[in-house]
PDB file of N, CA and C in Angstrom:
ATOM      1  N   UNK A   1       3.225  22.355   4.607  1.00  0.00           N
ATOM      2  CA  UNK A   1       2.281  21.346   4.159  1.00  0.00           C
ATOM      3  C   UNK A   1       0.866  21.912   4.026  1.00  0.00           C
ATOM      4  N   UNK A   2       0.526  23.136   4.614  1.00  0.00           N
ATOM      5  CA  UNK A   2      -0.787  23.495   4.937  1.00  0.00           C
ATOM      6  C   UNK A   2      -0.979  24.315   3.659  1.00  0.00           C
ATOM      7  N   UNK A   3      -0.098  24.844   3.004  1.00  0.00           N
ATOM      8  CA  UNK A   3      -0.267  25.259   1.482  1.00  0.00           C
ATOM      9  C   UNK A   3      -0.495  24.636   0.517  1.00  0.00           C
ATOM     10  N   UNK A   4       0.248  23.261   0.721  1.00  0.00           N
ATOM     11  CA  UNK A   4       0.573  22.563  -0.474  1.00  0.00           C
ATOM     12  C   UNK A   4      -1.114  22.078  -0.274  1.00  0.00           C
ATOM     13  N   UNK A   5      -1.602  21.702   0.961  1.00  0.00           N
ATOM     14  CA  UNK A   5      -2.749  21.300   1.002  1.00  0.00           C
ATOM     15  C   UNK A   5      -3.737  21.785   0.789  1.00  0.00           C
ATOM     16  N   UNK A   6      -3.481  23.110   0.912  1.00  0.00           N
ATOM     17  CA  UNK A   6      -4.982  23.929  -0.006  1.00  0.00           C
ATOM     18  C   UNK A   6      -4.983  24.575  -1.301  1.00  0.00           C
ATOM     19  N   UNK A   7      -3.765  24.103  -2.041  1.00  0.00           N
ATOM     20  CA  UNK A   7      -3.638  23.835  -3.348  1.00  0.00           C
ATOM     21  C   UNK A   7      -3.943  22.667  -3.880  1.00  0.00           C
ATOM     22  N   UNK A   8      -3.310  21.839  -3.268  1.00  0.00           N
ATOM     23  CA  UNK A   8      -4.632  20.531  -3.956  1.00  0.00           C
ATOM     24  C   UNK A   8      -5.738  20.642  -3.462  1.00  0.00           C
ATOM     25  N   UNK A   9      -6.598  21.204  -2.726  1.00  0.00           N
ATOM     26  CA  UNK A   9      -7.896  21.229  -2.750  1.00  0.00           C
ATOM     27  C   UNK A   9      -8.587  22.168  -3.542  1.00  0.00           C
ATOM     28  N   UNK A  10      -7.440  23.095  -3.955  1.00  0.00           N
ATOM     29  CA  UNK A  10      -8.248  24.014  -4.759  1.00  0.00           C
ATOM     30  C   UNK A  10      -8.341  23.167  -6.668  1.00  0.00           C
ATOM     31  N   UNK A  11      -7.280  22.585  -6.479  1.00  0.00           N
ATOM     32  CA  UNK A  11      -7.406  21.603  -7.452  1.00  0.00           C
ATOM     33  C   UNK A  11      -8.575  20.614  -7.453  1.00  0.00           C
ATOM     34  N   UNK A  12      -9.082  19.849  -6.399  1.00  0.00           N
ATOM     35  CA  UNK A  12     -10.369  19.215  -6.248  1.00  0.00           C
ATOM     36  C   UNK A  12     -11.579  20.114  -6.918  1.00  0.00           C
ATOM     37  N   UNK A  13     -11.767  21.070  -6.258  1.00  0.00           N
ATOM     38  CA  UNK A  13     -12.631  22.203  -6.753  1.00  0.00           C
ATOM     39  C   UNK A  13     -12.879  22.078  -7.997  1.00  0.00           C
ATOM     40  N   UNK A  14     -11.583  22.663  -8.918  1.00  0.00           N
ATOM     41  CA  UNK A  14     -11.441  22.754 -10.174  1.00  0.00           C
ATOM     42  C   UNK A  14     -12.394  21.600 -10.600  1.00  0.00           C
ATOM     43  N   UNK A  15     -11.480  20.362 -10.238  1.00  0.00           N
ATOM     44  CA  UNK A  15     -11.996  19.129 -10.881  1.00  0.00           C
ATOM     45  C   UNK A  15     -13.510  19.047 -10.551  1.00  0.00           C
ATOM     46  N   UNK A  16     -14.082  19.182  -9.331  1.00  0.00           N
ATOM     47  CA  UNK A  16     -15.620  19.119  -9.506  1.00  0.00           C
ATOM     48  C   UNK A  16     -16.299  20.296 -10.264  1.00  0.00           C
ATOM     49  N   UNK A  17     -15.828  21.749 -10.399  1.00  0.00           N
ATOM     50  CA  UNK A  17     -16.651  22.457 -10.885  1.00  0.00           C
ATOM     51  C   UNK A  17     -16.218  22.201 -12.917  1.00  0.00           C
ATOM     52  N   UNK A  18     -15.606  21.446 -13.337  1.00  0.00           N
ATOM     53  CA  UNK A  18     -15.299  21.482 -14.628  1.00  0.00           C
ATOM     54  C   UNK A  18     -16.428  20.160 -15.010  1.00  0.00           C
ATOM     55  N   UNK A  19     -16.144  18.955 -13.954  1.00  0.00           N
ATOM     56  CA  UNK A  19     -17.071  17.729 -14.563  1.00  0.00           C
ATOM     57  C   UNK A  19     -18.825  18.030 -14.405  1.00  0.00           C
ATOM     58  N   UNK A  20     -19.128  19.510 -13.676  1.00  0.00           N
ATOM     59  CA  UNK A  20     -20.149  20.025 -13.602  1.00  0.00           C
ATOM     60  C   UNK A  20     -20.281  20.521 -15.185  1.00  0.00           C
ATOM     61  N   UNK A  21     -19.713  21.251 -15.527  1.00  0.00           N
ATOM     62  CA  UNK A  21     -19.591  21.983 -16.893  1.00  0.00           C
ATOM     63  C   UNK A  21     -19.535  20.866 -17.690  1.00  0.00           C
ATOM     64  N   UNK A  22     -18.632  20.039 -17.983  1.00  0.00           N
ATOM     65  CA  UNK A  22     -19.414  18.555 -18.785  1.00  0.00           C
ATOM     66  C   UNK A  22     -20.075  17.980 -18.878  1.00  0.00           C
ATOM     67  N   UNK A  23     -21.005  18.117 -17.766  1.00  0.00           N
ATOM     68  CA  UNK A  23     -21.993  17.128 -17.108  1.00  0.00           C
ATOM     69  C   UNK A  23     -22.001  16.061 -17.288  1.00  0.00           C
ATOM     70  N   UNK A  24     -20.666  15.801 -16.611  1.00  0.00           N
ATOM     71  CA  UNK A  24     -20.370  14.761 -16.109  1.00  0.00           C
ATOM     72  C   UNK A  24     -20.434  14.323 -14.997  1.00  0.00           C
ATOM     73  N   UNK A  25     -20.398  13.190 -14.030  1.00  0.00           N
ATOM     74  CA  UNK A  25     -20.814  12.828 -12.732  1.00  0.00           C
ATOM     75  C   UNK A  25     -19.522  12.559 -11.759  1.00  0.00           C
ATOM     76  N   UNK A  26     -18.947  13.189 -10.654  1.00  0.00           N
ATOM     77  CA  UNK A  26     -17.918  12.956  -9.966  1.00  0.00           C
ATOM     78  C   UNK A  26     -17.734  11.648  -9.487  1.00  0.00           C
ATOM     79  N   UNK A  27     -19.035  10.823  -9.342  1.00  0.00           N
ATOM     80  CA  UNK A  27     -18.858   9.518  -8.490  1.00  0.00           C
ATOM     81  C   UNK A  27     -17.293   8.516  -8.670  1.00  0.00           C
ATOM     82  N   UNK A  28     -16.899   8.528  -9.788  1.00  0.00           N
ATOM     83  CA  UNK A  28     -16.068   7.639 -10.640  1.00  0.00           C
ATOM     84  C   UNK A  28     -14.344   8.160  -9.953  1.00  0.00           C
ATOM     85  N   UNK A  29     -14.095   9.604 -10.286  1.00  0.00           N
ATOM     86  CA  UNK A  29     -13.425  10.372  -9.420  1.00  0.00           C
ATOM     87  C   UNK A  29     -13.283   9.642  -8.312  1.00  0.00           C
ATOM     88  N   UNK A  30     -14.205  10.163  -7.280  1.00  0.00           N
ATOM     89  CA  UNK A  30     -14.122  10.513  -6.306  1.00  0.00           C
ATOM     90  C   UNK A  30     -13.899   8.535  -5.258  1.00  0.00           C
ATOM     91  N   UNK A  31     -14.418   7.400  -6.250  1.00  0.00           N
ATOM     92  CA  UNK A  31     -14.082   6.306  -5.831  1.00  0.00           C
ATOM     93  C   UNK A  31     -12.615   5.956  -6.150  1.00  0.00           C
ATOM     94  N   UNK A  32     -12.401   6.503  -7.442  1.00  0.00           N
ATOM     95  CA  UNK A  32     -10.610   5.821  -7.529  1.00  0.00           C
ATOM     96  C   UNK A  32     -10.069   6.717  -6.296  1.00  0.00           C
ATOM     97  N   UNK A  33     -10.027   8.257  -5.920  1.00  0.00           N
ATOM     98  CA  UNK A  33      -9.315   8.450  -4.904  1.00  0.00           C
ATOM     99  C   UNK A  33      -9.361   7.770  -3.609  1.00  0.00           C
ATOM    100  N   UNK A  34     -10.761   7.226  -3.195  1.00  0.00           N
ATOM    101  CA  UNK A  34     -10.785   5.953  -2.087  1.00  0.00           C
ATOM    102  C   UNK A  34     -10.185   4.948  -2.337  1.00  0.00           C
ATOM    103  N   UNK A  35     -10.509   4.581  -3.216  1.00  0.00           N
ATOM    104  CA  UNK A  35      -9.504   2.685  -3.948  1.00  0.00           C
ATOM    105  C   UNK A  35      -8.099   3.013  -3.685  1.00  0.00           C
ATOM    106  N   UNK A  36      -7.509   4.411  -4.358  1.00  0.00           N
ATOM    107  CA  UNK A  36      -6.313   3.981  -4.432  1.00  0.00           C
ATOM    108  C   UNK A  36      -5.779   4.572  -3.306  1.00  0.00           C
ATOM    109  N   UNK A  37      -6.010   5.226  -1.594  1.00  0.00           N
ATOM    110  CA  UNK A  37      -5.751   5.477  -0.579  1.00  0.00           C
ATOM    111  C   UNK A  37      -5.034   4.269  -0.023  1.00  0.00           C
ATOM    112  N   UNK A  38      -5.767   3.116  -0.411  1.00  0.00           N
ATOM    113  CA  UNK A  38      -5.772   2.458   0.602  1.00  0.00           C
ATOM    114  C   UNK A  38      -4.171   1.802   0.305  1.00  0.00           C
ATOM    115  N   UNK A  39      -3.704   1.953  -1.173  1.00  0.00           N
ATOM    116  CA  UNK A  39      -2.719   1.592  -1.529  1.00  0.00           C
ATOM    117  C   UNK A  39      -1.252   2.279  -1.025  1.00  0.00           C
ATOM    118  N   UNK A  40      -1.728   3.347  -0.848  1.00  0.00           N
ATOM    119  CA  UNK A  40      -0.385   4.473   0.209  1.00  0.00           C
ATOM    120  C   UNK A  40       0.127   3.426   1.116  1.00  0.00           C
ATOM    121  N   UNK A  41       1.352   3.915   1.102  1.00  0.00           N
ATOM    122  CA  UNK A  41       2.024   3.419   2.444  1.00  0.00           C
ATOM    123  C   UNK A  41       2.222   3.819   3.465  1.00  0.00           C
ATOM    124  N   UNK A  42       2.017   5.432   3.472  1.00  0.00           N
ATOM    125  CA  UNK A  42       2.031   6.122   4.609  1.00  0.00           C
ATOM    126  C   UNK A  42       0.868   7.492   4.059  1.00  0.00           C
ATOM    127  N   UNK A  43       0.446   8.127   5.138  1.00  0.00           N
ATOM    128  CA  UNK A  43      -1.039   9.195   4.551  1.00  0.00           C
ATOM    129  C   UNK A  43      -0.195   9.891   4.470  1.00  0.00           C
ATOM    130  N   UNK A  44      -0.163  10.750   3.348  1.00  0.00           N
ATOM    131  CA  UNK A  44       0.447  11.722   2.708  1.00  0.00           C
ATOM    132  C   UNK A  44      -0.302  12.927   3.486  1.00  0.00           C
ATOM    133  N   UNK A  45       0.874  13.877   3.906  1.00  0.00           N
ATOM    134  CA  UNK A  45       0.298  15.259   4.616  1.00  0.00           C
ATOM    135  C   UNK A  45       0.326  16.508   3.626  1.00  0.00           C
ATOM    136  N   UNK A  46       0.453  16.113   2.711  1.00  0.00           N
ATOM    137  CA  UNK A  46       0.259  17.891   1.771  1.00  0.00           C
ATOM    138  C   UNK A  46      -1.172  17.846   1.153  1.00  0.00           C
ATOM    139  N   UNK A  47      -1.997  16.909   1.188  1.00  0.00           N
ATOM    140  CA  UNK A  47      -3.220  16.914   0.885  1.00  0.00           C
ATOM    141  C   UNK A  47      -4.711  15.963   1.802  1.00  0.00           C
ATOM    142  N   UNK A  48      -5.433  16.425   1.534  1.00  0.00           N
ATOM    143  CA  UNK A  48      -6.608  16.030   2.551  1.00  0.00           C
ATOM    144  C   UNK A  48      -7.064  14.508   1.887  1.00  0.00           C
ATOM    145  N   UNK A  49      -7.490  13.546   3.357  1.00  0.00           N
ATOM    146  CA  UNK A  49      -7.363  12.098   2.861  1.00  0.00           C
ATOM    147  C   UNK A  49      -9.047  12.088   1.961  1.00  0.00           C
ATOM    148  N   UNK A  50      -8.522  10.462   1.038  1.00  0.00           N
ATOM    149  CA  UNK A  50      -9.339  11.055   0.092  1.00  0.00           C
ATOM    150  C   UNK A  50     -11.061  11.163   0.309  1.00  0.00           C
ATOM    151  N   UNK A  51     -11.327  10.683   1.339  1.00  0.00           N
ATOM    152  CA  UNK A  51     -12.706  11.017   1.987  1.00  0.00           C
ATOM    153  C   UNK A  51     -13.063  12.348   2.044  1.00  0.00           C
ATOM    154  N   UNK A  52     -12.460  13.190   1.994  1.00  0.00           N
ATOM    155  CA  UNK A  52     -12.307  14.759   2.486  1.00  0.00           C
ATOM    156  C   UNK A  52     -12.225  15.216   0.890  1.00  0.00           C
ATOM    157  N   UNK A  53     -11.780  14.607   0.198  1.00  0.00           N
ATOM    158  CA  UNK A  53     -11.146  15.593  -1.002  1.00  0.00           C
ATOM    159  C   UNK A  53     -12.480  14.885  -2.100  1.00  0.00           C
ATOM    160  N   UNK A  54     -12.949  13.844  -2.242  1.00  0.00           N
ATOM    161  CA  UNK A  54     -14.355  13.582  -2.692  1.00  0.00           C
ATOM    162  C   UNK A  54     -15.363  14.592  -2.019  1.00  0.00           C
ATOM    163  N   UNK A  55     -15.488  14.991  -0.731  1.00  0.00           N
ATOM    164  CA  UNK A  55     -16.289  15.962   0.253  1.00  0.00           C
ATOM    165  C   UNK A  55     -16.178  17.309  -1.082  1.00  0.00           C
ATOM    166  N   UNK A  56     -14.568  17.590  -1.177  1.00  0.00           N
ATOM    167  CA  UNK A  56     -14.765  19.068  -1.820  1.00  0.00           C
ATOM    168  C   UNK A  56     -14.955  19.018  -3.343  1.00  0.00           C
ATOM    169  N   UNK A  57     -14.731  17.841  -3.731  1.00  0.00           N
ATOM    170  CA  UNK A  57     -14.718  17.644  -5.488  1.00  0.00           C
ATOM    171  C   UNK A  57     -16.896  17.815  -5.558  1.00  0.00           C
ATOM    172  N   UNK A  58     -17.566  16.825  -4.398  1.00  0.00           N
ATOM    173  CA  UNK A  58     -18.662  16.588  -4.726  1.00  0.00           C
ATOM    174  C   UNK A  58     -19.618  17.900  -4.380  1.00  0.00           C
ATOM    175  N   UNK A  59     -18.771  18.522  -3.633  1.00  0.00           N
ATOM    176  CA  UNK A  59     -19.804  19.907  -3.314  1.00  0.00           C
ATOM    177  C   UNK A  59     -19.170  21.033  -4.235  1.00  0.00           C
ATOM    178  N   UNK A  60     -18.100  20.778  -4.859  1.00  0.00           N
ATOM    179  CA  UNK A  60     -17.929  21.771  -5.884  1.00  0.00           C
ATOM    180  C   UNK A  60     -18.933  21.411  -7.304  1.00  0.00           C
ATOM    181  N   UNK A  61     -18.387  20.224  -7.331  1.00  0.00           N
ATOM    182  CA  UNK A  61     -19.982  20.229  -8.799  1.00  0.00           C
ATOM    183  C   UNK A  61     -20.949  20.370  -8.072  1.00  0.00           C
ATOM    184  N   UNK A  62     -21.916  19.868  -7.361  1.00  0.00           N
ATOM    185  CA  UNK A  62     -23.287  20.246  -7.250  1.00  0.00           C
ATOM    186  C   UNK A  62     -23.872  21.990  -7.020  1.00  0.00           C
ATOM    187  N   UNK A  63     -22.260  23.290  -6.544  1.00  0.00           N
ATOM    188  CA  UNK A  63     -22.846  24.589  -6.769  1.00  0.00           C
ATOM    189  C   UNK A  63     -22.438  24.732  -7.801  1.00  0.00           C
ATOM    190  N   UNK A  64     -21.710  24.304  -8.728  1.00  0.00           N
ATOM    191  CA  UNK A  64     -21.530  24.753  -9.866  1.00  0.00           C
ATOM    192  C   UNK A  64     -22.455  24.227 -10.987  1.00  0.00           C
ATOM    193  N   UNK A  65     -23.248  22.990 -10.319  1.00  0.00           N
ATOM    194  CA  UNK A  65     -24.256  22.339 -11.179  1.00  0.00           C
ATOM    195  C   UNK A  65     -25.545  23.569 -10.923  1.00  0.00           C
ATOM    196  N   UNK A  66     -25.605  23.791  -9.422  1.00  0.00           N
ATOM    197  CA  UNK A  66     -26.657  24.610  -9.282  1.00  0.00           C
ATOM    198  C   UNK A  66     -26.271  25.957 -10.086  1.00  0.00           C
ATOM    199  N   UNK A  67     -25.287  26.805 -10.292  1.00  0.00           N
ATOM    200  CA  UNK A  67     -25.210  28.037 -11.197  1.00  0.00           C
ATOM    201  C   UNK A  67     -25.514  27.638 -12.215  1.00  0.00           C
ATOM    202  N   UNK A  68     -24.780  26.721 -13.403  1.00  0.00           N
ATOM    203  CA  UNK A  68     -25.465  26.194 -14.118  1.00  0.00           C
ATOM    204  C   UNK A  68     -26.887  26.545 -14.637  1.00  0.00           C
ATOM    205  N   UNK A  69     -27.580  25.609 -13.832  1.00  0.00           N
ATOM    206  CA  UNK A  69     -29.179  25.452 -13.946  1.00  0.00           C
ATOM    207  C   UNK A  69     -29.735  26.768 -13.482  1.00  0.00           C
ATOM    208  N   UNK A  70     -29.062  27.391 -12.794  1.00  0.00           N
ATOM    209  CA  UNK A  70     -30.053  28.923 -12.511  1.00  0.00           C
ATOM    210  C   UNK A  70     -29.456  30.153 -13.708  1.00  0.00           C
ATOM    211  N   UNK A  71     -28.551  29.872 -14.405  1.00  0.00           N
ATOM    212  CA  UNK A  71     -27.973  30.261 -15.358  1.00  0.00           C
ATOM    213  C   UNK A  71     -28.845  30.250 -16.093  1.00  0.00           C
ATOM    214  N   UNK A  72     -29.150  28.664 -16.719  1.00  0.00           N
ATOM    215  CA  UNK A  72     -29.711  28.180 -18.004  1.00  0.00           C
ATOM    216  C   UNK A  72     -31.243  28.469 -17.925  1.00  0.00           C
ATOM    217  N   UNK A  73     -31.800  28.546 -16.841  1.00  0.00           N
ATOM    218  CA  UNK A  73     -33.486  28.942 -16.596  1.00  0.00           C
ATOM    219  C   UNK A  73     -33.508  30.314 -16.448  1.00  0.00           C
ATOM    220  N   UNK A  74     -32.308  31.676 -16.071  1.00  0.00           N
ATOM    221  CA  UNK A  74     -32.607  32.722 -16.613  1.00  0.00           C
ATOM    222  C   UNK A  74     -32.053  33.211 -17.779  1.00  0.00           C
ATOM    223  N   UNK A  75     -31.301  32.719 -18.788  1.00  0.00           N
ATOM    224  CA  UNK A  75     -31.282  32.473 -20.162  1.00  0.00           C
ATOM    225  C   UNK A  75     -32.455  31.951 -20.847  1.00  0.00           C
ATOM    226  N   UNK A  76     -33.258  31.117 -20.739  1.00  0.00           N
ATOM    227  CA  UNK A  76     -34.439  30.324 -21.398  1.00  0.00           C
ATOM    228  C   UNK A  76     -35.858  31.689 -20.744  1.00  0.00           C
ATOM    229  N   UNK A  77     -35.519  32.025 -19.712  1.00  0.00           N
ATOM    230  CA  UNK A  77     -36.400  33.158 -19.309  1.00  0.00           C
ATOM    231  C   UNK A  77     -36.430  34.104 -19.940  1.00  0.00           C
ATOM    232  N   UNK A  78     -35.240  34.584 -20.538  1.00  0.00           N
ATOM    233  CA  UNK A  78     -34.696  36.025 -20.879  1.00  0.00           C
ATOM    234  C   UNK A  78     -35.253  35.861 -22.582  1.00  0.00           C
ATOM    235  N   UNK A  79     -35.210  34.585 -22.508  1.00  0.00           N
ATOM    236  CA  UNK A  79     -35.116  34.246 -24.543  1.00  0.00           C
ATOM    237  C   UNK A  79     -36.526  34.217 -24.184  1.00  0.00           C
ATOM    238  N   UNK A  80     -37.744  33.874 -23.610  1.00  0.00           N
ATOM    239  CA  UNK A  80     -39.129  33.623 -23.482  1.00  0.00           C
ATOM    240  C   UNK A  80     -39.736  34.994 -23.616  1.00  0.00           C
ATOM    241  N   UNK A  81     -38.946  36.245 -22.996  1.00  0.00           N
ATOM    242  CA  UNK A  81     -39.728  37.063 -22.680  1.00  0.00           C
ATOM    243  C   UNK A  81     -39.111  38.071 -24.106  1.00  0.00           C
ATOM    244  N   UNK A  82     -38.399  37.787 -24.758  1.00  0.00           N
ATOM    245  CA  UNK A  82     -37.951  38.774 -25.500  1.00  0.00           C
ATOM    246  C   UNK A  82     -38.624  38.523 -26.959  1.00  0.00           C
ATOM    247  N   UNK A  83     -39.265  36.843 -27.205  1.00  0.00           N
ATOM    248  CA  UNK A  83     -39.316  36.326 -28.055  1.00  0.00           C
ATOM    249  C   UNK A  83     -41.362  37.135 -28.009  1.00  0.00           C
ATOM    250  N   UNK A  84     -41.881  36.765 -26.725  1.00  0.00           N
ATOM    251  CA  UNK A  84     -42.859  37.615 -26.299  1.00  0.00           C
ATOM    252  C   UNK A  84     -43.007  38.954 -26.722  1.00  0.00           C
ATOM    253  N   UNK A  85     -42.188  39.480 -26.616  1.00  0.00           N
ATOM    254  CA  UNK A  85     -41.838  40.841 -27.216  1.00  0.00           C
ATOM    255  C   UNK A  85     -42.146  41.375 -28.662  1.00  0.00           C
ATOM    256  N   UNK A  86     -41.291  40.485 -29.187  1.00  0.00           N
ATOM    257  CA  UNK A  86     -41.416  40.991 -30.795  1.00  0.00           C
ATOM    258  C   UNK A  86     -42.272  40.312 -31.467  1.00  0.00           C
ATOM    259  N   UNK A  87     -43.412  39.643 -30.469  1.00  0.00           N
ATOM    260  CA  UNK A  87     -44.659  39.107 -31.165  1.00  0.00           C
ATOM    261  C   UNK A  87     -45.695  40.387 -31.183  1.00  0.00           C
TER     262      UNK A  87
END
């Protein structure tokens, strides 16, 4: 179970670092996996409950939001100083 469980979390990941790349917002995610917990009949053990798995979806977009943005400001840097250049 302890595999299967850090394969779906590596799946969470995925899912937060991709809706980062869309820029899109996890909130929506990360509430249907609460809503629909509550509907289980028993807590499923191959994956982390969904309080925990919003935890890794929401901290995977926000570093992947942060590469992103430190990406895109030394790209816009790199284009500033080159454009400087051939003036």
């Amino acid at each position: 179970d302890a595999i299967y469980r850090e394969e779906e979390a590596k799946a969470d990941r995925f899912a937060g670092r991709v809706l980062a790349e869309l820029g899109a917002k996890p909130d929506a995610l990360c509430e249907f996996l609460r809503a629909n917990e509550a509907f289980e009949a028993r807590k499923p053990s191959d994956y982390y409950p969904a309080d925990v798995r919003a935890q890794i979806i929401q901290g995977a977009f926000q570093r992947r939001g942060r590469a992103l943005e430190l990406k895109k400001r030394d790209l816009l840097g790199n284009a500033r100083a080159t454009i400087r250049e051939l003036r």
